[in-house]
XYZ file of C-alpha atoms in Angstrom:
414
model
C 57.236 24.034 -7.037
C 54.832 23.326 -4.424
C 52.456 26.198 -5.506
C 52.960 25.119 -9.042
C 51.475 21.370 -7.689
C 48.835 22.700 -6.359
C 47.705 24.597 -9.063
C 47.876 21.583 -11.203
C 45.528 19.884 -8.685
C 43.270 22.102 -9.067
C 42.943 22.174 -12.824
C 42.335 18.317 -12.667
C 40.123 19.107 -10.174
C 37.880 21.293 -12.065
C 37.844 18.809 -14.833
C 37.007 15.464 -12.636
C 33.844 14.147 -14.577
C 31.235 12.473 -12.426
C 29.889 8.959 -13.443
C 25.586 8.911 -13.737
C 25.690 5.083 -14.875
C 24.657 3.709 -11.518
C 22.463 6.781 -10.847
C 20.556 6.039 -13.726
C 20.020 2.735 -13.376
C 18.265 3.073 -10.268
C 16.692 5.839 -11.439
C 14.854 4.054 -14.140
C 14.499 0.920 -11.536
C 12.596 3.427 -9.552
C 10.353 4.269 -12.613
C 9.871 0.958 -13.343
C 8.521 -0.233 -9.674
C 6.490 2.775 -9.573
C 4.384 1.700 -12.405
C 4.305 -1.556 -11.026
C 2.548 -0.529 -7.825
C 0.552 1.682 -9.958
C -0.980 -0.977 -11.990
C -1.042 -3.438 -8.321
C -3.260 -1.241 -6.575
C -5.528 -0.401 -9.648
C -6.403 -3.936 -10.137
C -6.451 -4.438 -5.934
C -9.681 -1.948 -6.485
C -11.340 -3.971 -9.480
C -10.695 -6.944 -7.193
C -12.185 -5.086 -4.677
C -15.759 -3.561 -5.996
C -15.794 -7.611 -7.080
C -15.433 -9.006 -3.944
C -17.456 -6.236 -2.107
C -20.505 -7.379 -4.717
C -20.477 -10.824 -3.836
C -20.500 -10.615 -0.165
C -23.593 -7.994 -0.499
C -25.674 -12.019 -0.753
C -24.650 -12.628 2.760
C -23.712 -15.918 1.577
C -20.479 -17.932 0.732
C -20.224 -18.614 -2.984
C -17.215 -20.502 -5.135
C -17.521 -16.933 -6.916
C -16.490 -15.270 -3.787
C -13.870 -17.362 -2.622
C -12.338 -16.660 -6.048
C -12.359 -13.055 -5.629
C -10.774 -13.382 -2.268
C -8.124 -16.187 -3.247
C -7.496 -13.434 -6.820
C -7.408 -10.443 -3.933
C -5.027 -12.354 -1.555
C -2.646 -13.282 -4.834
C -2.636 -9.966 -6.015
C -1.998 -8.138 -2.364
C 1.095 -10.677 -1.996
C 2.855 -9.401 -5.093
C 1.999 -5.921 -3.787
C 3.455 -6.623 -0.471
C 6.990 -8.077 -2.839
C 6.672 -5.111 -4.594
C 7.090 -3.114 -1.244
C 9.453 -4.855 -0.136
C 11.701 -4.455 -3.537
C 11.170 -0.829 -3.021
C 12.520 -0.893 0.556
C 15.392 -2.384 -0.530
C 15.966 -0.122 -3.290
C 15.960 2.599 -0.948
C 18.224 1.493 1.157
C 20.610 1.170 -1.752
C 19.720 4.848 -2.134
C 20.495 5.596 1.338
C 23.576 3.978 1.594
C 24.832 6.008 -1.917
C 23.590 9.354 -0.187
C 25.575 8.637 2.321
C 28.463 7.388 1.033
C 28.367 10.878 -1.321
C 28.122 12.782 2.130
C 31.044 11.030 3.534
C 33.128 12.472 0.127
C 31.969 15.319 -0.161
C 32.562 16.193 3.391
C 36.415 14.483 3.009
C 36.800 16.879 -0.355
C 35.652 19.799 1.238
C 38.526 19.554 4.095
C 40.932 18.716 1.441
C 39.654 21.449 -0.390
C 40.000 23.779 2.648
C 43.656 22.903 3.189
C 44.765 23.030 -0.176
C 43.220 26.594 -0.105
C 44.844 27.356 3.372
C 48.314 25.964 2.233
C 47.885 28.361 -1.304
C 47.841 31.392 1.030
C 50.887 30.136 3.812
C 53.045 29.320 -0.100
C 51.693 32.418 -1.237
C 53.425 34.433 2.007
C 56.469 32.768 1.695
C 57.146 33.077 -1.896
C 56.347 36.995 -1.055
C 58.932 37.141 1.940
C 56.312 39.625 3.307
C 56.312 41.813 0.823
C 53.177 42.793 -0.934
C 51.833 41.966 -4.495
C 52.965 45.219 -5.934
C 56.377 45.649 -4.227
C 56.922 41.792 -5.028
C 56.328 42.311 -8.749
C 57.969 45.588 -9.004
C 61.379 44.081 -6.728
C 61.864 41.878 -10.003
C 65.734 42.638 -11.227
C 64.676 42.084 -14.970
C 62.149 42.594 -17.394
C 61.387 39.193 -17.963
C 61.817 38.152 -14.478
C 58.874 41.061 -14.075
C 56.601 39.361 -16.274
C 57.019 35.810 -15.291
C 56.043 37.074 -11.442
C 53.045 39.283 -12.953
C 52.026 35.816 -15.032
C 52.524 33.562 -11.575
C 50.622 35.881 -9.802
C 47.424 36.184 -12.344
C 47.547 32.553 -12.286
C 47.650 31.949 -8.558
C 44.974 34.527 -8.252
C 43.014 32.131 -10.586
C 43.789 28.871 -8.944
C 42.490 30.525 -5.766
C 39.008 31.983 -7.067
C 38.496 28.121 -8.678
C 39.349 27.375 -5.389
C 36.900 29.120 -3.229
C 34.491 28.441 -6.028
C 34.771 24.893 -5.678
C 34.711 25.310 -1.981
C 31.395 26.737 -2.109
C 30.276 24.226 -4.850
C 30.979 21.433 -2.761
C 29.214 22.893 0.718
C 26.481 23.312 -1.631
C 26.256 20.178 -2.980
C 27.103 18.600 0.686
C 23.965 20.397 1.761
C 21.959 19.050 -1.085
C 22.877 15.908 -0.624
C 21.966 15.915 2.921
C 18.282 17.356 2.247
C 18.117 14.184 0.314
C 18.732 11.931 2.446
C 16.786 12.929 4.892
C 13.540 12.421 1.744
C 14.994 9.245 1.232
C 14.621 8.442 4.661
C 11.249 9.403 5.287
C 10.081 7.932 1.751
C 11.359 4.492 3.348
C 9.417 5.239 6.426
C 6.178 5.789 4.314
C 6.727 2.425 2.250
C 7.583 0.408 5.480
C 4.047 1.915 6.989
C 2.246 0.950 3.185
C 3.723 -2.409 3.687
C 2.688 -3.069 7.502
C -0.787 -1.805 6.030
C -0.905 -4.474 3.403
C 0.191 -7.501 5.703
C -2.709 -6.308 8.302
C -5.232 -6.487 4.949
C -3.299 -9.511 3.731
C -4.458 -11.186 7.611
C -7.699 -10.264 7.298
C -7.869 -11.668 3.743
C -6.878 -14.969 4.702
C -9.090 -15.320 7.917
C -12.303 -14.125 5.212
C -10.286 -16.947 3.365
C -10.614 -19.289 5.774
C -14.538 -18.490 6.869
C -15.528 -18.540 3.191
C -14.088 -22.149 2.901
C -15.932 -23.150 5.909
C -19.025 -21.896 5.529
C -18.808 -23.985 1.852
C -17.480 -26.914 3.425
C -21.213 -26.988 5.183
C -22.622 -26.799 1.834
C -21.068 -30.451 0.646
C -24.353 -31.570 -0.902
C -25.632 -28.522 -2.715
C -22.018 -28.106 -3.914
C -22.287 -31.628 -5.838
C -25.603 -30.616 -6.926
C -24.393 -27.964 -8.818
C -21.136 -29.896 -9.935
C -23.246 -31.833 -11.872
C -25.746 -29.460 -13.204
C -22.521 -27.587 -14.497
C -21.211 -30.561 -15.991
C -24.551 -31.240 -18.161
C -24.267 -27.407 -18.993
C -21.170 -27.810 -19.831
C -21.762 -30.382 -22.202
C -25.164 -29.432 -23.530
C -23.000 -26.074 -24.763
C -20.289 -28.360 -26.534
C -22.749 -30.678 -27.986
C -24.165 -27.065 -29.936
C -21.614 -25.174 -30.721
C -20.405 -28.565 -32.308
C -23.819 -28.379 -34.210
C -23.014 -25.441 -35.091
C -19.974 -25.659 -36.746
C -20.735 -28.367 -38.545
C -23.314 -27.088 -39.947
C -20.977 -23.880 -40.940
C -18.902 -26.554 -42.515
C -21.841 -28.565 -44.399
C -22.750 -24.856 -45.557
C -19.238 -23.650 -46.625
C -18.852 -27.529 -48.932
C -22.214 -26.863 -50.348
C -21.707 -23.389 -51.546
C -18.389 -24.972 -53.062
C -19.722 -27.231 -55.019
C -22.687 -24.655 -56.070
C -20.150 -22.762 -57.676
C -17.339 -25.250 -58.415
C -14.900 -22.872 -56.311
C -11.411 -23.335 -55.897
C -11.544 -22.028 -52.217
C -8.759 -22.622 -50.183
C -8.994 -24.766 -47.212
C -6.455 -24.340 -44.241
C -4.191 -26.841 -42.427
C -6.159 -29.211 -40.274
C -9.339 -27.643 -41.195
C -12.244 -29.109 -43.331
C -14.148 -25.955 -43.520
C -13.899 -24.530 -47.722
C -12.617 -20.835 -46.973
C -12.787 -18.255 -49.378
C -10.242 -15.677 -50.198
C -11.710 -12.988 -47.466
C -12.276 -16.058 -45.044
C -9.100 -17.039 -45.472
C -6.937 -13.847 -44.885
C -9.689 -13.297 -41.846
C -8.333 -16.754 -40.713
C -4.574 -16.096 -41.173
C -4.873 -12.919 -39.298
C -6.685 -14.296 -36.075
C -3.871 -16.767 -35.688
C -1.463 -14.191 -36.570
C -2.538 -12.276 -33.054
C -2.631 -15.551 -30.830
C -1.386 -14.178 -27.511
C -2.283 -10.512 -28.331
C -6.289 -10.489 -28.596
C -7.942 -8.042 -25.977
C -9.828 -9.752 -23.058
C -13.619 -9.778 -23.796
C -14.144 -7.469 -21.076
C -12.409 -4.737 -19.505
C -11.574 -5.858 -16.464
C -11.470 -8.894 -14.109
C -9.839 -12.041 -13.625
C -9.980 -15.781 -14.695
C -12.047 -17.379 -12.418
C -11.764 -20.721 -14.224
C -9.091 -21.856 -16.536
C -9.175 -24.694 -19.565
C -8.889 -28.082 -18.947
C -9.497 -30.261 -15.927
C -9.066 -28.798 -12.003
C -9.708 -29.941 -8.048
C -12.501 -28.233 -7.326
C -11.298 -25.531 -4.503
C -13.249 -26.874 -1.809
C -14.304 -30.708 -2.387
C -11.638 -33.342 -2.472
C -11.746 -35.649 -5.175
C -13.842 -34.054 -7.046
C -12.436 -32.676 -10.346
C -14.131 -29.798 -13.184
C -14.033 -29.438 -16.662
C -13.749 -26.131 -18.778
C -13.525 -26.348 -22.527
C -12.764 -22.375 -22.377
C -11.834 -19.701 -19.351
C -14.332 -18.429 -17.276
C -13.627 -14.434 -16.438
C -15.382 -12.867 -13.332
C -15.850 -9.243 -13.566
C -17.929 -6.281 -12.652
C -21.563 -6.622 -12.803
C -22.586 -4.940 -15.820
C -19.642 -5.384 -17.838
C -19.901 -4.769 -21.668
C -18.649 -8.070 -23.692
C -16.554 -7.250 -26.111
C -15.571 -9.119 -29.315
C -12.116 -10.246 -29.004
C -11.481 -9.838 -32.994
C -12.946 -8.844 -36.815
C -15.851 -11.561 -37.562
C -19.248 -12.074 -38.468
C -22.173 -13.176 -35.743
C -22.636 -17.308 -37.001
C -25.661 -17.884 -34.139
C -26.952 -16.306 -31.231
C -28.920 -18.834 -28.786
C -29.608 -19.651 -25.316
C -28.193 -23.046 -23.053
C -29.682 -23.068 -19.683
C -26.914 -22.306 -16.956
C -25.130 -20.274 -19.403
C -27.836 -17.817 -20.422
C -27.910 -15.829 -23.521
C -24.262 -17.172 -25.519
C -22.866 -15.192 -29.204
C -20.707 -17.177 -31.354
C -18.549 -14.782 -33.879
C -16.646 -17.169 -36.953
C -13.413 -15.692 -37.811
C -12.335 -17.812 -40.846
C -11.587 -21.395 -39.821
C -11.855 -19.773 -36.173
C -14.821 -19.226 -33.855
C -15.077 -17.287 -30.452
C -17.681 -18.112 -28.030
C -19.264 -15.880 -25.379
C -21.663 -16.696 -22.740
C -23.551 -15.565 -19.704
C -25.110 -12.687 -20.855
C -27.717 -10.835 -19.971
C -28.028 -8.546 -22.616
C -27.218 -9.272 -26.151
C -26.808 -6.163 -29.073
C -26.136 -7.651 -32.008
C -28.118 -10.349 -34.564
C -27.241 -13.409 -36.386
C -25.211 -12.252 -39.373
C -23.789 -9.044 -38.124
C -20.423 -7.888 -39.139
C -18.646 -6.957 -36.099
C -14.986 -5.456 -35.032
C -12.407 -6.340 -32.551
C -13.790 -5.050 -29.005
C -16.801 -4.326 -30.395
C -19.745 -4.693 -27.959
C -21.830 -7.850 -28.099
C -24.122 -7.527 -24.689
C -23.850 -7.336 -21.519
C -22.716 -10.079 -18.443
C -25.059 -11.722 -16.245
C -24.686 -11.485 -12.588
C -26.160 -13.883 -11.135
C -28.433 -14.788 -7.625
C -24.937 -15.526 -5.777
C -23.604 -11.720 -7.298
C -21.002 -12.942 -9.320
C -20.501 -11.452 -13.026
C -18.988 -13.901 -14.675
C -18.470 -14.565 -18.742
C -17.725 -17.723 -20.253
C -15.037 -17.613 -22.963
C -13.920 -20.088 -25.528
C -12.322 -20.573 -28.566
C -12.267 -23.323 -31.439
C -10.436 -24.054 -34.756
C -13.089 -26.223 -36.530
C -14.537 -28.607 -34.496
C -11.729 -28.353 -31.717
C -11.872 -26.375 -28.618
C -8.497 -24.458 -27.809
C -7.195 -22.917 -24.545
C -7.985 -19.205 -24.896
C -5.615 -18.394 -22.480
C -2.962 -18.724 -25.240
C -4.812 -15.985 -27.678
C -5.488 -13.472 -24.640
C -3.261 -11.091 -24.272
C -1.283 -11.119 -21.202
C -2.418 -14.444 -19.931
């Protein structure tokens, strides 16, 4: 009986099916973080050549401090990202070891069941040996059920040394792993020490860069305003502009008595083409390419504190991207080139009509298409300006008619 239990143990042994849920999970959390820090550190060196262009003036600019406060963000979600991955690996750890820990408990059961299978095995015998214990059998059938006990024990104890050497194998394994996982901690705690020294240094560049513009009060408010008659010397002609789109559009209307649709809250006469070109551009609100390649929004829409002056506020009727000097601007959708013109503070500035819908680009240095131009999503339009302070910085907006929208709802991933 007792060899016949432990033969039976051993079949549901063999059988036992492991469980990879948990495994997997983690596995795919790992994946998942990976690419995270993957994408962190890319944008930490944009951020980076940014930064490292503005400081070349030897003087603190509002464009600089941006880069740092956008580099001191961005190195604090790296530094969380870290510290997500320690803890992940410490979940890891604890699993290895928690697997060594059975494994070594199975392979000492494993090694007394095997033990106990040869003491049963002599005493079932009597001391005799396999042949003379087969061939002592008083009947025929008495002979065969010992030769069939015997093939079967003979089984049960190759599964068993089998599994035996499974297990120490896998035990071993195991063990080799968590010693990786281990040292793969280590490495991540030394990345993340690495990033809080850089985050410190950050923040005291931080600090000095505030400083040095806190001395520079009255040329600050000088350029506050200039800005702010910029600012509005740009609205008052792209306003110009679409209106005379508009006054355009009725009058070719009524030239050809056309039944042209006109969209919801829009007084501009669209034609069938304009139309569908319309319908698609807000059709891809939140999933238009940025219109350059890299960078970050150095000014959002609406009305903000300025970063350094109390009480006073700023107004943006579109985003304001800094970027690499150089930088191609890109179209942001399918349109046609409605005027091409120059506002002083903003430099050379495109406007591309997309139906009812018009995209604005300025602060460029470099412009390479013409009035009229048919042009494609991420097509190039010119190049950004950088300007005395080295800051590269395009001005972005978008309007529906004669109203100015927040582009950060049409950008993807903003």
């Amino acid at each position: 009986m007792k060899s016949t239990r432990l033969f039976l143990f051993l079949i549901l042994l063999c059988f036992g099916i492991p469980q990879f849920g948990l495994y997997a999970q983690t596995k795919k959390t790992r994946a998942q973080l990976e690419k995270e820090k993957t994408d962190i550190q890319k944008r930490l060196a944009e951020f980076d050549q940014i930064l490292k262009r503005t400081a070349e003036t030897k003087r603190s600019s509002i464009g600089q401090l941006n880069a740092v406060n956008k580099q001191l963000q961005t190195r604090i979600t790296f530094i969380n990202t870290l510290s997500r991955e320690v803890t992940l690996l410490n979940t890891e750890i604890r699993e290895t070891e928690n697997a060594i820990g059975s494994l070594e408990k199975d392979l000492v059961n494993l090694k007394e069941e095997y033990s106990g299978m040869i003491y049963t095995s002599s005493k079932l015998n009597s001391g005799l040996t396999m042949t003379a214990f087969i061939f002592s059998s008083t009947t025929f059938k008495q002979f065969y059920m010992r030769l069939k006990y015997l093939k079967q024990y003979s089984d049960a104890r190759k599964k068993q040394v089998e599994l035996i050497n499974q297990k120490t194998e896998e035990l071993a394994q195991q063990r080799i792993t968590l010693e990786e996982k281990k040292s793969e901690k280590q490495l991540v705690l030394n990345q993340e020490q690495q990033q809080k020294q850089k985050l410190d240094q950050a923040k005291r560049q931080q600090q000095g860069i505030v400083n040095d513009l806190s001395k520079q009060e009255q040329d600050l408010r000088k350029k506050i305003a200039a800005a702010k008659k910029q600012q509005e010397n740009l609205n008052s002609m792209i306003k110009r502009i679409i209106e005379e789109e508009i006054r355009l559009a009725e009058a070719e209307a009524r030239k050809k008595n056309s039944t042209a649709s006109k969209s919801s809250g829009s007084s501009i006469p669209l034609t069938p083409e304009a139309a569908a070109l319309s319908s698609s551009f807000a059709g891809n609100r939140g999933k238009l390419p940025w219109p350059v390649e890299s960078g970050f929004v150095s000014k959002r829409f609406g009305t903000h504190p300025h970063p350094t002056l109390k009480g006073i506020s700023e107004d943006n009727d579109g985003i304001d991207i800094q970027t690499k000097p150089n930088s191609e601007v890109r179209s942001v959708f399918d349109g046609e080139v409605t005027k091409i013109f120059t506002v002083p503070g903003y430099g050379g500035t495109i406007v591309v009509k997309h139906g009812e819908y018009y995209t604005m680009y300025s602060k460029l240095k470099v412009i390479s298409v013409k009035s009229g131009d048919k042009v494609k999503a991420k097509q190039v339009l010119g190049q950004v300006y950088t300007n005395r302070e080295g800051v590269a910085e395009v001005h972005f907006e978008t309007w529906k008619g004669l109203q100015p929208m927040d582009p950060s709802s049409w950008l993807a991933g903003l």
